[in-house]
Amino acid sequence: MPSTRDLAAELGIARNTVLQVYEQLAEEGYVHAGVGRGTYVEDIRQDLLESVEDGAEGEPVAAQLEAKHDLSRRGRRLVSSLGFSNRQAGAFMPGVPDVREFPLKTWSRIQNRQWRSGPWDLMRYAPAGGYGPLRQAISDYLGSVRSVRSTAQQVVMTTGIHQGIDVAARLLCDPGDTVWVEEPAYWGVRNLLTSLGLRLVPIRVDEEGIWPGEAERVRPPRLIVVAPSHQYPLGMVMSLARRHMLLDYARQVSCWILEDDYDSEFRYNMRPLSSLQGMDEAGRVLYAGSFSKTLCPGLRVGFLVVPQALAGAFADSVAELYREGNMMTHAVLADFIREGHLGSHIRRMRRRYAERRACLIEEIHRHFGDALDVVGGETGLHLILALPDGVDDTLVVRDALQQGVVTRALSAYYAERANARPGLLLGYAGTTPDEIRPAFDTLARVVGAYL
Amino acid sequence: MPSTRDLAAELGIARNTVLQVYEQLAEEGYVHAGVGRGTYVEDIRQDLLESVEDGAEGEPVAAQLEAKHDLSRRGRRLVSSLGFSNRQAGAFMPGVPDVREFPLKTWSRIQNRQWRSGPWDLMRYAPAGGYGPLRQAISDYLGSVRSVRSTAQQVVMTTGIHQGIDVAARLLCDPGDTVWVEEPAYWGVRNLLTSLGLRLVPIRVDEEGIWPGEAERVRPPRLIVVAPSHQYPLGMVMSLARRHMLLDYARQVSCWILEDDYDSEFRYNMRPLSSLQGMDEAGRVLYAGSFSKTLCPGLRVGFLVVPQALAGAFADSVAELYREGNMMTHAVLADFIREGHLGSHIRRMRRRYAERRACLIEEIHRHFGDALDVVGGETGLHLILALPDGVDDTLVVRDALQQGVVTRALSAYYAERANARPGLLLGYAGTTPDEIRPAFDTLARVVGAYL
């Protein structure tokens, strides 16, 4: 390379500028320079591959390489069984609350109050288990409304049900272990568990809830994932007898139960049932919840309540695996709960959703009389419009979507095609009666063509 | 059970109240009732276990059960190798920025502007890939400051480096596959990958960066995780020659490279180097970044930039596996970047951190002269104070912590004890010079006792 003095003169620029450029080139490895010895271009053609082509261990490298595809096997499986939708609003998107009713003013007021005080400690990584005052507020709240028995130390903050199941599966199950999931079930849980290398056994549900057959019972799983308050998507409540059986079984075979307390807050004809966790005397139940349905999904705040013996391991592992933070949101939520806003928001939404549910059922009866059954409408944010056997519900969903109406096919929630029943999941929570009526007129025309 | 009429009369309460209680009991499964046939207590003693004790498949159930422990093997391994700390502030916590310098006023102003407009769509689950305008803002920003070549579609929002590595490992690696990690490396990455069932091969680094030996090169991994801009924790920059070798190797053996562009923003003597991704002609590099160091960890906003061929699979899989949201934060950040606030904040902090770094180095020289080497101080938010061979750095860390000074032992970052060198990671970013001087006085006394 020319000397810095020569190059500066040639280009008519300051020598300092050239020096900085040479230093940058040296730092990036393009040149090397020694004091008083000039600057030389680096040989950057060294080849890491010199010995790859031979293969040292018998197996030819080429054969190793041919077996590689772009995605892993579990990656290909995941991508070919995606269930999520980018569409998150409108009639009749199931599984979402009405975010337009989010108490923005109250929330903002609390948030501004906290931000004014210079909340530096809230801007760091979260400590093990999450923000302490929120863990305490959740423990208190769940004790009073869900009969969950816990201390704040047993409450471990997550970003939602997915992360709760993810950490439970890693801490409690090794690749190849068996997990029972309900049949049908939320596809997201199935895909998550499968991508962790677990073997899923779908267990049928009847009107009382999960009901493992004898062939299944003799091969105990490591983990059972259930939604006793509101089976998803069928909507039934697990009977007390079934709850006792499940708890006894878990105790005797020493497996774990993950209770997804889905939509327990939204019951229209009576108070919510108490939780499975609250009945558990043997410490085998992990209780998972979130604020995605009671407040809004975008918050990404959920929690696990784990048995005392696991509390430290779960709190530490969430901190280690996910490096969570988000405590600015957690601090607002803690005050929001403690000041009673969560309870009153849920009560208000329960009334609102009950009206919408009644409106949808009225529309169903107006169009179809008793020709089509309504399943699972007593709780939650959706109901199922059962379709006659033989109807391909995925085609109905497709046709409805072309008319701008979002539904989901019940059959898609079954792991095994042979078990699948046809039906449509209709979410009513995110829609007002004025939106429900015209949307159902459209849907009824689409469904009618298949009857 | 007594009739509702009799019980109401007996207790002197309204019959409606008793009816509601009976309905609740029936719903919970404690009683069953028929119209005009009275109400009866349910038999809830059915036993799911009737056939468990026999064992159907040869292996006695008891033997299956004895093999079960509370945690899985990978869970026990994780819990026994935790690296995180609940302490996240004070001299000399490494790996954290000074959150007290977070531009709270600017951030709040943008946030309040957005919240006033009723940001309902931001409160839902995020669409595949995340919030579009933020993906575009990041693509533009990385193109100009990091030579990253991407479209917005290649940018996939995550909650940070951990989630980026998590989804990459699931989509690109099956349990049992080999991953190369640098030796030494950030323990969080090692624990995360191990908990996904992957086999880690630690690859030594020299002053030019990662340097696989022949025995390693003939067994190509599925994935290589490197931090070329700032090796963590040693702090060197990967040489250009090494970058070319790594890219050629990945292309020829068809493995993937995950580039953790750690601390690339904070270099004190020259401009940041361009990214490995920007040199990649074969589409083998995934670029991972976050705003944890440039803004604050608590935000939980990070991203992957993936090759075009993988963009759809990654965007969809993040949505499926984690059900992300947090778009209220994403929308603020998008404006924050587009309006130039990120760039000016980083420039401001670079000057601030350079002063603190100079102060710490001055303190080191004042106490130890040239007796102890300073390693990796040219970039990042920490430096390493090398200790003489034979000193147990974990004891120094323990003693310093008892005096209220946080450090981390360099030896703890090595996967294999035989490779470990003793030293102390000293973070200076989160401390002012006024905090550095007395803390280093304390630390110098502790270290002196081991020399």
mmCIF file of C-alpha atoms in Angstrom, chain A residues 195-429:
data_model
loop_
_atom_site.group_PDB
_atom_site.id
_atom_site.type_symbol
_atom_site.label_atom_id
_atom_site.label_comp_id
_atom_site.label_asym_id
_atom_site.label_seq_id
_atom_site.Cartn_x
_atom_site.Cartn_y
_atom_site.Cartn_z
ATOM 1 C CA SER A 195 -41.198 -29.045 18.634
ATOM 2 C CA LEU A 196 -39.649 -29.881 22.029
ATOM 3 C CA GLY A 197 -39.257 -33.509 20.962
ATOM 4 C CA LEU A 198 -42.145 -34.885 23.038
ATOM 5 C CA ARG A 199 -44.461 -37.722 22.046
ATOM 6 C CA LEU A 200 -48.094 -36.637 22.232
ATOM 7 C CA VAL A 201 -50.920 -39.040 22.984
ATOM 8 C CA PRO A 202 -54.328 -37.527 22.228
ATOM 9 C CA ILE A 203 -56.878 -38.596 24.851
ATOM 10 C CA ARG A 204 -60.553 -38.420 23.970
ATOM 11 C CA VAL A 205 -62.896 -36.186 25.915
ATOM 12 C CA ASP A 206 -66.537 -36.945 26.657
ATOM 13 C CA GLU A 207 -69.151 -34.646 28.192
ATOM 14 C CA GLU A 208 -67.347 -34.833 31.566
ATOM 15 C CA GLY A 209 -63.903 -34.060 30.175
ATOM 16 C CA ILE A 210 -60.754 -36.063 29.500
ATOM 17 C CA TRP A 211 -61.343 -39.816 29.666
ATOM 18 C CA PRO A 212 -58.293 -42.032 29.107
ATOM 19 C CA GLY A 213 -59.009 -45.613 28.118
ATOM 20 C CA GLU A 214 -57.432 -48.618 29.775
ATOM 21 C CA ALA A 215 -54.760 -49.015 27.105
ATOM 22 C CA GLU A 216 -53.685 -45.442 27.758
ATOM 23 C CA ARG A 217 -53.852 -45.597 31.541
ATOM 24 C CA VAL A 218 -51.348 -48.430 31.813
ATOM 25 C CA ARG A 219 -48.710 -46.284 30.131
ATOM 26 C CA PRO A 220 -48.509 -43.249 32.379
ATOM 27 C CA PRO A 221 -47.322 -40.033 30.752
ATOM 28 C CA ARG A 222 -44.865 -37.577 32.248
ATOM 29 C CA LEU A 223 -47.323 -34.715 31.844
ATOM 30 C CA ILE A 224 -51.055 -34.248 31.254
ATOM 31 C CA VAL A 225 -52.228 -30.975 29.716
ATOM 32 C CA VAL A 226 -55.885 -30.204 30.381
ATOM 33 C CA ALA A 227 -58.276 -27.254 30.379
ATOM 34 C CA PRO A 228 -60.772 -28.259 33.088
ATOM 35 C CA SER A 229 -62.633 -24.936 33.324
ATOM 36 C CA HIS A 230 -63.388 -24.764 29.639
ATOM 37 C CA GLN A 231 -62.261 -27.545 27.357
ATOM 38 C CA TYR A 232 -60.829 -25.988 24.237
ATOM 39 C CA PRO A 233 -62.487 -25.965 21.791
ATOM 40 C CA LEU A 234 -65.527 -27.999 22.882
ATOM 41 C CA GLY A 235 -66.267 -25.836 25.904
ATOM 42 C CA MET A 236 -67.452 -28.364 28.457
ATOM 43 C CA VAL A 237 -66.461 -28.143 32.131
ATOM 44 C CA MET A 238 -64.643 -31.118 33.615
ATOM 45 C CA SER A 239 -66.861 -32.917 36.128
ATOM 46 C CA LEU A 240 -65.925 -33.177 39.748
ATOM 47 C CA ALA A 241 -65.634 -36.961 39.512
ATOM 48 C CA ARG A 242 -63.250 -36.671 36.601
ATOM 49 C CA ARG A 243 -61.197 -34.086 38.493
ATOM 50 C CA HIS A 244 -60.795 -36.410 41.442
ATOM 51 C CA MET A 245 -59.836 -39.269 39.178
ATOM 52 C CA LEU A 246 -57.256 -37.239 37.374
ATOM 53 C CA LEU A 247 -55.682 -35.987 40.605
ATOM 54 C CA ASP A 248 -55.611 -39.507 42.079
ATOM 55 C CA TYR A 249 -54.078 -40.891 38.917
ATOM 56 C CA ALA A 250 -51.361 -38.206 38.803
ATOM 57 C CA ARG A 251 -50.526 -38.809 42.438
ATOM 58 C CA GLN A 252 -50.295 -42.560 42.032
ATOM 59 C CA VAL A 253 -48.227 -42.602 38.835
ATOM 60 C CA SER A 254 -46.231 -39.489 39.817
ATOM 61 C CA CYS A 255 -46.959 -37.576 36.656
ATOM 62 C CA TRP A 256 -47.608 -33.855 36.376
ATOM 63 C CA ILE A 257 -50.805 -32.054 35.416
ATOM 64 C CA LEU A 258 -50.691 -28.721 33.659
ATOM 65 C CA GLU A 259 -54.032 -26.986 34.193
ATOM 66 C CA ASP A 260 -54.701 -24.425 31.493
ATOM 67 C CA ASP A 261 -57.383 -22.373 33.239
ATOM 68 C CA TYR A 262 -58.689 -21.152 29.939
ATOM 69 C CA ASP A 263 -61.584 -18.691 29.963
ATOM 70 C CA SER A 264 -62.590 -19.562 33.505
ATOM 71 C CA GLU A 265 -63.594 -15.925 34.016
ATOM 72 C CA PHE A 266 -66.335 -15.965 31.418
ATOM 73 C CA ARG A 267 -69.243 -18.103 32.525
ATOM 74 C CA TYR A 268 -72.711 -16.839 31.853
ATOM 75 C CA ASN A 269 -75.094 -18.807 34.019
ATOM 76 C CA MET A 270 -73.190 -19.270 37.226
ATOM 77 C CA ARG A 271 -70.038 -18.523 39.136
ATOM 78 C CA PRO A 272 -66.754 -19.961 37.848
ATOM 79 C CA LEU A 273 -65.820 -23.397 39.143
ATOM 80 C CA SER A 274 -62.865 -23.641 41.445
ATOM 81 C CA SER A 275 -59.556 -24.727 39.999
ATOM 82 C CA LEU A 276 -58.053 -28.213 39.822
ATOM 83 C CA GLN A 277 -55.018 -26.733 41.564
ATOM 84 C CA GLY A 278 -57.163 -25.855 44.568
ATOM 85 C CA MET A 279 -58.218 -29.518 44.932
ATOM 86 C CA ASP A 280 -54.688 -30.904 44.570
ATOM 87 C CA GLU A 281 -53.375 -32.339 47.850
ATOM 88 C CA ALA A 282 -50.327 -34.046 46.339
ATOM 89 C CA GLY A 283 -48.600 -31.119 44.670
ATOM 90 C CA ARG A 284 -48.865 -32.489 41.136
ATOM 91 C CA VAL A 285 -50.725 -29.593 39.457
ATOM 92 C CA LEU A 286 -49.175 -26.627 37.666
ATOM 93 C CA TYR A 287 -51.751 -23.919 37.054
ATOM 94 C CA ALA A 288 -51.302 -21.723 33.960
ATOM 95 C CA GLY A 289 -53.145 -18.503 33.256
ATOM 96 C CA SER A 290 -52.781 -15.247 31.360
ATOM 97 C CA PHE A 291 -54.327 -11.827 30.896
ATOM 98 C CA SER A 292 -54.724 -12.304 27.152
ATOM 99 C CA LYS A 293 -58.469 -12.911 27.372
ATOM 100 C CA THR A 294 -59.325 -10.813 30.418
ATOM 101 C CA LEU A 295 -57.424 -7.700 29.273
ATOM 102 C CA CYS A 296 -55.765 -8.055 25.876
ATOM 103 C CA PRO A 297 -53.418 -10.459 24.104
ATOM 104 C CA GLY A 298 -50.871 -7.774 23.238
ATOM 105 C CA LEU A 299 -49.787 -7.328 26.867
ATOM 106 C CA ARG A 300 -48.006 -10.704 26.888
ATOM 107 C CA VAL A 301 -48.442 -11.297 30.576
ATOM 108 C CA GLY A 302 -49.148 -14.758 31.898
ATOM 109 C CA PHE A 303 -48.112 -16.857 34.851
ATOM 110 C CA LEU A 304 -47.643 -20.318 36.225
ATOM 111 C CA VAL A 305 -48.532 -21.320 39.753
ATOM 112 C CA VAL A 306 -46.260 -24.260 40.526
ATOM 113 C CA PRO A 307 -46.056 -26.619 43.509
ATOM 114 C CA GLN A 308 -43.837 -25.312 46.296
ATOM 115 C CA ALA A 309 -41.201 -27.956 45.587
ATOM 116 C CA LEU A 310 -40.751 -26.679 42.033
ATOM 117 C CA ALA A 311 -40.995 -22.954 42.714
ATOM 118 C CA GLY A 312 -37.283 -22.205 42.781
ATOM 119 C CA ALA A 313 -36.452 -24.329 39.753
ATOM 120 C CA PHE A 314 -39.197 -22.702 37.663
ATOM 121 C CA ALA A 315 -38.439 -19.139 38.695
ATOM 122 C CA ASP A 316 -34.735 -19.574 37.994
ATOM 123 C CA SER A 317 -35.228 -21.417 34.725
ATOM 124 C CA VAL A 318 -37.575 -18.825 33.252
ATOM 125 C CA ALA A 319 -34.955 -16.173 34.038
ATOM 126 C CA GLU A 320 -32.214 -18.302 32.493
ATOM 127 C CA LEU A 321 -34.020 -19.514 29.369
ATOM 128 C CA TYR A 322 -35.914 -16.409 28.329
ATOM 129 C CA ARG A 323 -34.177 -13.448 30.037
ATOM 130 C CA GLU A 324 -37.486 -11.732 30.653
ATOM 131 C CA GLY A 325 -38.203 -8.129 31.498
ATOM 132 C CA ASN A 326 -41.318 -6.139 30.684
ATOM 133 C CA MET A 327 -41.614 -5.011 34.279
ATOM 134 C CA MET A 328 -42.939 -1.596 33.256
ATOM 135 C CA THR A 329 -46.095 -3.433 32.178
ATOM 136 C CA HIS A 330 -45.985 -5.708 35.214
ATOM 137 C CA ALA A 331 -45.912 -2.781 37.620
ATOM 138 C CA VAL A 332 -48.946 -1.175 35.976
ATOM 139 C CA LEU A 333 -50.812 -4.476 36.064
ATOM 140 C CA ALA A 334 -49.992 -5.036 39.730
ATOM 141 C CA ASP A 335 -51.623 -1.721 40.674
ATOM 142 C CA PHE A 336 -54.460 -2.365 38.245
ATOM 143 C CA ILE A 337 -55.292 -5.610 40.039
ATOM 144 C CA ARG A 338 -54.768 -4.291 43.563
ATOM 145 C CA GLU A 339 -56.982 -1.276 42.955
ATOM 146 C CA GLY A 340 -59.801 -3.576 41.854
ATOM 147 C CA HIS A 341 -59.868 -2.571 38.184
ATOM 148 C CA LEU A 342 -59.344 -6.101 36.906
ATOM 149 C CA GLY A 343 -62.336 -7.453 38.788
ATOM 150 C CA SER A 344 -64.638 -4.710 37.606
ATOM 151 C CA HIS A 345 -63.385 -4.968 34.012
ATOM 152 C CA ILE A 346 -64.108 -8.699 33.986
ATOM 153 C CA ARG A 347 -67.581 -8.180 35.440
ATOM 154 C CA ARG A 348 -68.311 -5.552 32.822
ATOM 155 C CA MET A 349 -67.053 -7.738 29.985
ATOM 156 C CA ARG A 350 -68.964 -10.760 31.268
ATOM 157 C CA ARG A 351 -72.211 -8.839 30.852
ATOM 158 C CA ARG A 352 -71.126 -7.546 27.449
ATOM 159 C CA TYR A 353 -70.122 -10.997 26.188
ATOM 160 C CA ALA A 354 -73.333 -12.548 27.544
ATOM 161 C CA GLU A 355 -75.347 -10.136 25.366
ATOM 162 C CA ARG A 356 -73.274 -10.990 22.337
ATOM 163 C CA ARG A 357 -73.533 -14.705 22.985
ATOM 164 C CA ALA A 358 -77.325 -14.401 23.316
ATOM 165 C CA CYS A 359 -77.451 -12.445 20.077
ATOM 166 C CA LEU A 360 -75.441 -15.077 18.209
ATOM 167 C CA ILE A 361 -77.550 -17.946 19.535
ATOM 168 C CA GLU A 362 -80.695 -16.054 18.568
ATOM 169 C CA GLU A 363 -79.321 -15.628 15.045
ATOM 170 C CA ILE A 364 -78.492 -19.325 14.842
ATOM 171 C CA HIS A 365 -82.009 -20.290 15.882
ATOM 172 C CA ARG A 366 -83.571 -17.732 13.584
ATOM 173 C CA HIS A 367 -81.747 -19.182 10.586
ATOM 174 C CA PHE A 368 -81.592 -22.869 11.434
ATOM 175 C CA GLY A 369 -84.181 -23.532 14.152
ATOM 176 C CA ASP A 370 -83.054 -26.699 15.908
ATOM 177 C CA ALA A 371 -81.459 -28.188 12.810
ATOM 178 C CA LEU A 372 -77.914 -27.455 13.990
ATOM 179 C CA ASP A 373 -76.659 -27.993 17.535
ATOM 180 C CA VAL A 374 -74.875 -25.313 19.517
ATOM 181 C CA VAL A 375 -72.055 -26.832 21.577
ATOM 182 C CA GLY A 376 -70.101 -25.377 24.467
ATOM 183 C CA GLY A 377 -71.790 -22.037 24.612
ATOM 184 C CA GLU A 378 -72.063 -21.780 28.403
ATOM 185 C CA THR A 379 -68.547 -20.496 28.958
ATOM 186 C CA GLY A 380 -65.746 -18.747 27.168
ATOM 187 C CA LEU A 381 -65.588 -16.420 24.209
ATOM 188 C CA HIS A 382 -66.870 -18.721 21.465
ATOM 189 C CA LEU A 383 -69.352 -21.476 20.760
ATOM 190 C CA ILE A 384 -69.433 -24.286 18.266
ATOM 191 C CA LEU A 385 -72.031 -24.603 15.570
ATOM 192 C CA ALA A 386 -72.102 -28.347 14.953
ATOM 193 C CA LEU A 387 -72.441 -29.439 11.328
ATOM 194 C CA PRO A 388 -73.978 -32.693 10.113
ATOM 195 C CA ASP A 389 -71.640 -35.649 9.728
ATOM 196 C CA GLY A 390 -70.141 -35.770 6.294
ATOM 197 C CA VAL A 391 -69.869 -32.019 5.833
ATOM 198 C CA ASP A 392 -66.287 -30.895 5.233
ATOM 199 C CA ASP A 393 -66.033 -27.995 7.676
ATOM 200 C CA THR A 394 -62.758 -26.781 6.177
ATOM 201 C CA LEU A 395 -64.604 -26.024 2.930
ATOM 202 C CA VAL A 396 -67.253 -24.082 4.835
ATOM 203 C CA VAL A 397 -64.511 -22.081 6.556
ATOM 204 C CA ARG A 398 -62.872 -21.364 3.209
ATOM 205 C CA ASP A 399 -66.106 -20.209 1.593
ATOM 206 C CA ALA A 400 -67.011 -18.046 4.595
ATOM 207 C CA LEU A 401 -63.608 -16.407 4.561
ATOM 208 C CA GLN A 402 -64.104 -15.514 0.901
ATOM 209 C CA GLN A 403 -67.225 -13.660 2.044
ATOM 210 C CA GLY A 404 -65.202 -11.891 4.732
ATOM 211 C CA VAL A 405 -66.386 -13.984 7.698
ATOM 212 C CA VAL A 406 -63.731 -15.632 9.885
ATOM 213 C CA THR A 407 -64.518 -19.012 11.434
ATOM 214 C CA ARG A 408 -62.415 -22.024 12.333
ATOM 215 C CA ALA A 409 -63.060 -25.648 11.476
ATOM 216 C CA LEU A 410 -63.637 -27.861 14.516
ATOM 217 C CA SER A 411 -62.036 -30.781 12.678
ATOM 218 C CA ALA A 412 -58.704 -28.907 12.615
ATOM 219 C CA TYR A 413 -58.448 -29.216 16.402
ATOM 220 C CA TYR A 414 -58.271 -33.011 16.332
ATOM 221 C CA ALA A 415 -54.895 -34.752 16.235
ATOM 222 C CA GLU A 416 -56.401 -37.762 14.502
ATOM 223 C CA ARG A 417 -58.650 -37.419 11.530
ATOM 224 C CA ALA A 418 -60.741 -40.429 12.581
ATOM 225 C CA ASN A 419 -61.867 -38.599 15.720
ATOM 226 C CA ALA A 420 -62.780 -35.359 14.001
ATOM 227 C CA ARG A 421 -66.318 -34.009 14.068
ATOM 228 C CA PRO A 422 -67.382 -31.225 11.711
ATOM 229 C CA GLY A 423 -68.335 -27.842 13.121
ATOM 230 C CA LEU A 424 -67.526 -24.171 13.173
ATOM 231 C CA LEU A 425 -65.902 -22.262 16.034
ATOM 232 C CA LEU A 426 -67.663 -18.914 16.243
ATOM 233 C CA GLY A 427 -66.116 -16.280 18.463
ATOM 234 C CA TYR A 428 -68.591 -13.647 19.594
ATOM 235 C CA ALA A 429 -66.557 -11.697 22.162
#
